[in-house]
Amino acid sequence: MGGKGDKGGKGTTGAKGAKASKAGAGAKRPGRTRRAVLFGGLGVLGVAAVAGREEIRQAWWLLPGVSHPRQDGALDHAGASWTAASPANWRLADRPDDYTVDRIVVHVTQGGFASSVDAFKNPFHRASAHYIVDQDGHIEQMVRELDVAFHSGNRSMNERSVGIEHVGFVDRPKDFTDTMYEASARLAADICRRYDIPADRKHILGHSEVPGADHTDPGRHWDWNRYVRLVGDALRS
């Protein structure tokens, strides 16, 4: 399950003990984010004003302290349902304007669906993920993709990634059902499409592969070849 807080460190539940690999540790792709714009944002607006109203509108979101309009319960993935995680378990942001989103992190809950939802609603849990995928293919969104969920135990990875939990236990391969793989792959493809993330193992990684991770999920029974192939197929459909 997700990593505690927003400064890295130990995870909350999940399987522990695996050393992190280097997958997913690549540098951010070139791109202009709001954090890259100098605090003197008035200069940005001054230049944009010469070009016209549309450029002003686009430049406005690059200024510090400006937030996108929000609607309670809004979904980023059409196939999901909504339950809000506790605000203690995620951080308000305006991604991808302030942080480039270029990774997906795959988790396993080490518990059931209801207990995982309850954990993310609990302010003392100090962790959450953007989505939970159940074994029957149901998807629950708990944090907006705009915002930073505390799921990987690594602040930088949290800021640049979307976290997807899968209901089950790492040592029970039967928990990873065909329906779960297919629903999660459609979700991952949707995320890849919206943020232009390549559907490969550098950009779709497991919690155990996050630098500094002390979790082993999704574990040896997670079929990476199948999952990445399904994501690719969903992208092409």
Coordinates of C-alpha atoms in Angstrom, one line a residue:
M1 CA 0.0 0.0 0.0
G2 CA 1.0 3.7 -0.2
G3 CA 4.0 5.2 1.5
K4 CA 3.6 7.3 4.6
G5 CA 3.5 11.1 4.4
D6 CA 5.1 13.2 1.7
K7 CA 8.8 13.0 2.6
G8 CA 9.6 9.4 1.8
G9 CA 10.4 6.9 4.5
K10 CA 8.6 3.7 5.5
G11 CA 5.3 2.5 4.0
T12 CA 2.2 2.0 5.9
T13 CA 1.2 -1.6 5.4
G14 CA 2.2 -3.6 2.3
A15 CA 5.0 -6.2 2.1
K16 CA 8.4 -4.9 3.1
G17 CA 12.0 -5.8 2.7
A18 CA 12.8 -5.5 -1.0
K19 CA 15.6 -3.2 -2.1
A20 CA 14.5 -0.6 -4.6
S21 CA 15.7 -1.0 -8.2
K22 CA 16.6 1.9 -10.4
A23 CA 13.5 1.6 -12.6
G24 CA 11.5 4.8 -12.9
A25 CA 14.4 6.9 -11.5
G26 CA 15.0 8.7 -14.8
A27 CA 15.0 12.4 -15.1
K28 CA 11.8 14.3 -15.9
R29 CA 11.1 14.8 -19.5
P30 CA 11.7 18.3 -20.7
G31 CA 8.6 20.4 -20.2
R32 CA 7.5 23.7 -18.8
T33 CA 5.7 23.6 -15.5
R34 CA 4.5 26.4 -13.2
R35 CA 7.4 25.6 -10.8
A36 CA 9.8 26.4 -13.6
V37 CA 8.5 29.9 -14.1
L38 CA 10.2 32.7 -12.2
F39 CA 8.2 34.2 -9.3
G40 CA 8.1 37.4 -11.3
G41 CA 5.2 36.0 -13.3
L42 CA 4.0 39.5 -14.3
G43 CA 6.6 39.4 -17.1
V44 CA 4.9 36.2 -18.4
L45 CA 1.6 38.0 -18.6
G46 CA 3.1 41.1 -20.1
V47 CA 4.5 39.1 -23.0
A48 CA 1.3 37.1 -23.3
A49 CA -0.8 40.3 -23.5
V50 CA 0.9 41.2 -26.7
A51 CA -0.1 37.9 -28.3
G52 CA -3.8 38.0 -27.2
R53 CA -6.4 36.7 -24.7
E54 CA -5.8 33.0 -25.3
E55 CA -2.1 33.3 -24.4
I56 CA -3.1 35.3 -21.3
R57 CA -5.4 32.5 -20.3
Q58 CA -2.7 29.8 -20.7
A59 CA -0.1 31.9 -18.9
W60 CA -2.4 32.6 -16.0
W61 CA -2.0 29.0 -14.7
L62 CA 1.8 29.3 -14.6
L63 CA 1.6 31.9 -11.9
P64 CA 2.3 30.8 -8.2
G65 CA -0.8 30.6 -6.0
V66 CA -3.3 30.1 -8.8
S67 CA -5.6 27.0 -8.6
H68 CA -7.7 25.3 -11.2
P69 CA -11.4 25.3 -10.6
R70 CA -12.5 22.2 -8.7
Q71 CA -15.7 20.3 -8.3
D72 CA -16.4 17.9 -5.4
G73 CA -16.5 14.3 -6.6
A74 CA -15.3 15.1 -10.1
L75 CA -13.7 12.0 -11.7
D76 CA -10.6 11.9 -13.9
H77 CA -11.4 8.4 -15.2
A78 CA -14.9 7.8 -16.5
G79 CA -15.1 4.2 -15.3
A80 CA -14.4 5.1 -11.7
S81 CA -16.6 5.9 -8.6
W82 CA -15.6 8.5 -6.1
T83 CA -14.8 8.4 -2.4
A84 CA -12.7 11.2 -0.9
A85 CA -9.5 10.3 0.9
S86 CA -8.8 12.3 4.1
P87 CA -7.0 15.6 3.2
A88 CA -4.3 14.5 5.7
N89 CA -3.3 11.8 3.2
W90 CA -2.6 13.9 0.1
R91 CA -1.4 17.4 -0.8
L92 CA -3.2 20.1 -2.8
A93 CA -1.5 20.7 -6.2
D94 CA -2.3 21.8 -9.8
R95 CA -0.6 19.0 -11.8
P96 CA 0.6 19.0 -14.4
D97 CA 1.1 22.8 -14.3
D98 CA 3.2 22.7 -11.1
Y99 CA 4.6 19.1 -11.5
T100 CA 5.1 17.1 -14.6
V101 CA 3.2 13.8 -14.4
D102 CA 5.3 11.1 -16.2
R103 CA 5.0 7.9 -14.0
I104 CA 2.4 5.4 -12.9
V105 CA 3.2 3.4 -9.7
V106 CA 1.5 0.0 -9.3
H107 CA 0.7 -1.1 -5.7
V108 CA -1.0 -4.0 -3.9
T109 CA -3.2 -3.2 -0.9
Q110 CA -2.3 -6.2 1.3
G111 CA -5.9 -6.1 2.4
G112 CA -9.5 -6.0 1.1
F113 CA -11.3 -3.3 -0.8
A114 CA -13.4 -1.9 2.1
S115 CA -10.4 -1.8 4.5
S116 CA -8.3 -0.1 2.0
V117 CA -10.9 2.6 1.3
D118 CA -11.3 3.1 5.1
A119 CA -7.5 3.4 5.5
F120 CA -7.3 6.2 3.0
K121 CA -10.3 8.0 4.7
N122 CA -8.5 7.8 8.0
P123 CA -6.4 10.9 8.7
F124 CA -4.0 9.0 10.9
H125 CA -3.1 6.6 8.0
R126 CA -0.9 9.3 6.4
A127 CA -1.1 7.6 3.0
S128 CA -3.4 7.3 0.0
A129 CA -3.4 6.5 -3.7
H130 CA -5.3 8.1 -6.5
Y131 CA -7.1 4.8 -7.4
I132 CA -8.0 1.4 -6.0
V133 CA -8.8 -1.4 -8.4
D134 CA -10.9 -4.3 -7.0
Q135 CA -10.7 -7.9 -8.2
D136 CA -14.1 -7.5 -10.0
G137 CA -12.7 -4.6 -12.0
H138 CA -14.4 -1.9 -10.0
I139 CA -12.3 1.3 -9.7
E140 CA -12.6 3.8 -6.8
Q141 CA -10.9 7.2 -7.2
M142 CA -9.9 8.7 -3.9
V143 CA -7.6 11.6 -4.8
R144 CA -7.8 13.9 -7.9
E145 CA -4.9 13.5 -10.3
L146 CA -4.4 17.2 -9.9
D147 CA -3.2 16.5 -6.4
V148 CA -0.2 14.7 -4.9
A149 CA -1.2 11.4 -3.2
F150 CA 1.1 10.0 -0.5
H151 CA 1.6 6.6 -2.0
S152 CA 5.2 5.8 -2.9
G153 CA 7.2 6.8 0.1
N154 CA 9.2 9.2 -2.1
R155 CA 8.3 12.9 -2.3
S156 CA 9.6 13.4 -5.8
M157 CA 7.9 10.3 -7.1
N158 CA 4.6 11.2 -5.5
E159 CA 4.8 14.6 -7.2
R160 CA 5.4 13.1 -10.7
S161 CA 3.2 10.0 -10.5
V162 CA -0.3 8.6 -10.3
G163 CA -0.7 5.8 -7.8
I164 CA -2.9 2.7 -8.6
E165 CA -3.7 0.2 -5.8
H166 CA -4.8 -3.3 -6.5
V167 CA -6.9 -5.3 -4.0
G168 CA -5.1 -8.4 -2.8
F169 CA -2.0 -9.9 -1.3
V170 CA 1.4 -10.2 -3.0
D171 CA 1.8 -13.9 -2.1
R172 CA -1.7 -14.9 -3.6
P173 CA -1.5 -14.9 -7.4
K174 CA -5.2 -15.8 -7.5
D175 CA -6.0 -12.3 -6.3
F176 CA -4.8 -10.8 -9.6
T177 CA -7.8 -11.6 -11.7
D178 CA -8.3 -11.2 -15.4
T179 CA -10.9 -8.6 -14.8
M180 CA -8.6 -6.6 -12.5
Y181 CA -5.7 -6.6 -15.0
E182 CA -8.1 -5.5 -17.8
A183 CA -9.7 -2.7 -15.8
S184 CA -6.4 -1.4 -14.4
A185 CA -4.9 -1.5 -17.9
R186 CA -7.7 0.7 -19.3
L187 CA -7.2 3.1 -16.4
A188 CA -3.4 3.2 -16.9
A189 CA -3.9 3.7 -20.7
D190 CA -6.3 6.6 -19.9
I191 CA -3.6 8.2 -17.7
C192 CA -0.9 7.6 -20.3
R193 CA -3.0 9.2 -23.0
R194 CA -3.8 12.3 -21.0
Y195 CA -0.2 13.0 -19.8
D196 CA 1.6 11.6 -22.8
I197 CA 3.3 8.9 -20.7
P198 CA 5.0 6.1 -22.6
A199 CA 3.5 2.7 -21.8
D200 CA 6.7 1.0 -20.9
R201 CA 8.4 -0.4 -17.8
K202 CA 10.5 2.8 -17.3
H203 CA 7.3 4.8 -16.8
I204 CA 5.0 2.2 -15.3
L205 CA 6.7 0.8 -12.3
G206 CA 6.1 -1.1 -9.1
H207 CA 6.2 0.3 -5.6
S208 CA 9.2 -1.8 -4.9
E209 CA 11.1 -0.1 -7.7
V210 CA 10.6 3.4 -6.3
P211 CA 14.0 4.8 -5.0
G212 CA 14.2 4.3 -1.3
A213 CA 11.2 1.9 -1.2
D214 CA 10.9 -0.7 1.6
H215 CA 7.9 -2.5 0.0
T216 CA 7.9 -5.5 -2.2
D217 CA 4.5 -4.9 -3.9
P218 CA 3.3 -5.7 -6.5
G219 CA 5.5 -8.7 -6.0
R220 CA 6.7 -11.6 -8.1
H221 CA 3.2 -12.8 -9.0
W222 CA 2.3 -9.6 -10.8
D223 CA 2.5 -10.3 -14.5
W224 CA 4.3 -7.2 -15.9
N225 CA 4.6 -8.5 -19.4
R226 CA 0.8 -9.1 -19.6
Y227 CA 0.0 -5.8 -17.9
V228 CA 2.1 -3.6 -20.1
R229 CA 0.8 -5.4 -23.2
L230 CA -2.8 -4.8 -22.0
V231 CA -2.0 -1.1 -21.5
G232 CA -0.6 -0.8 -25.0
D233 CA -3.6 -2.6 -26.4
A234 CA -6.0 -0.2 -24.6
L235 CA -4.0 2.8 -25.9
R236 CA -4.4 1.5 -29.5
S237 CA -8.1 0.7 -29.2

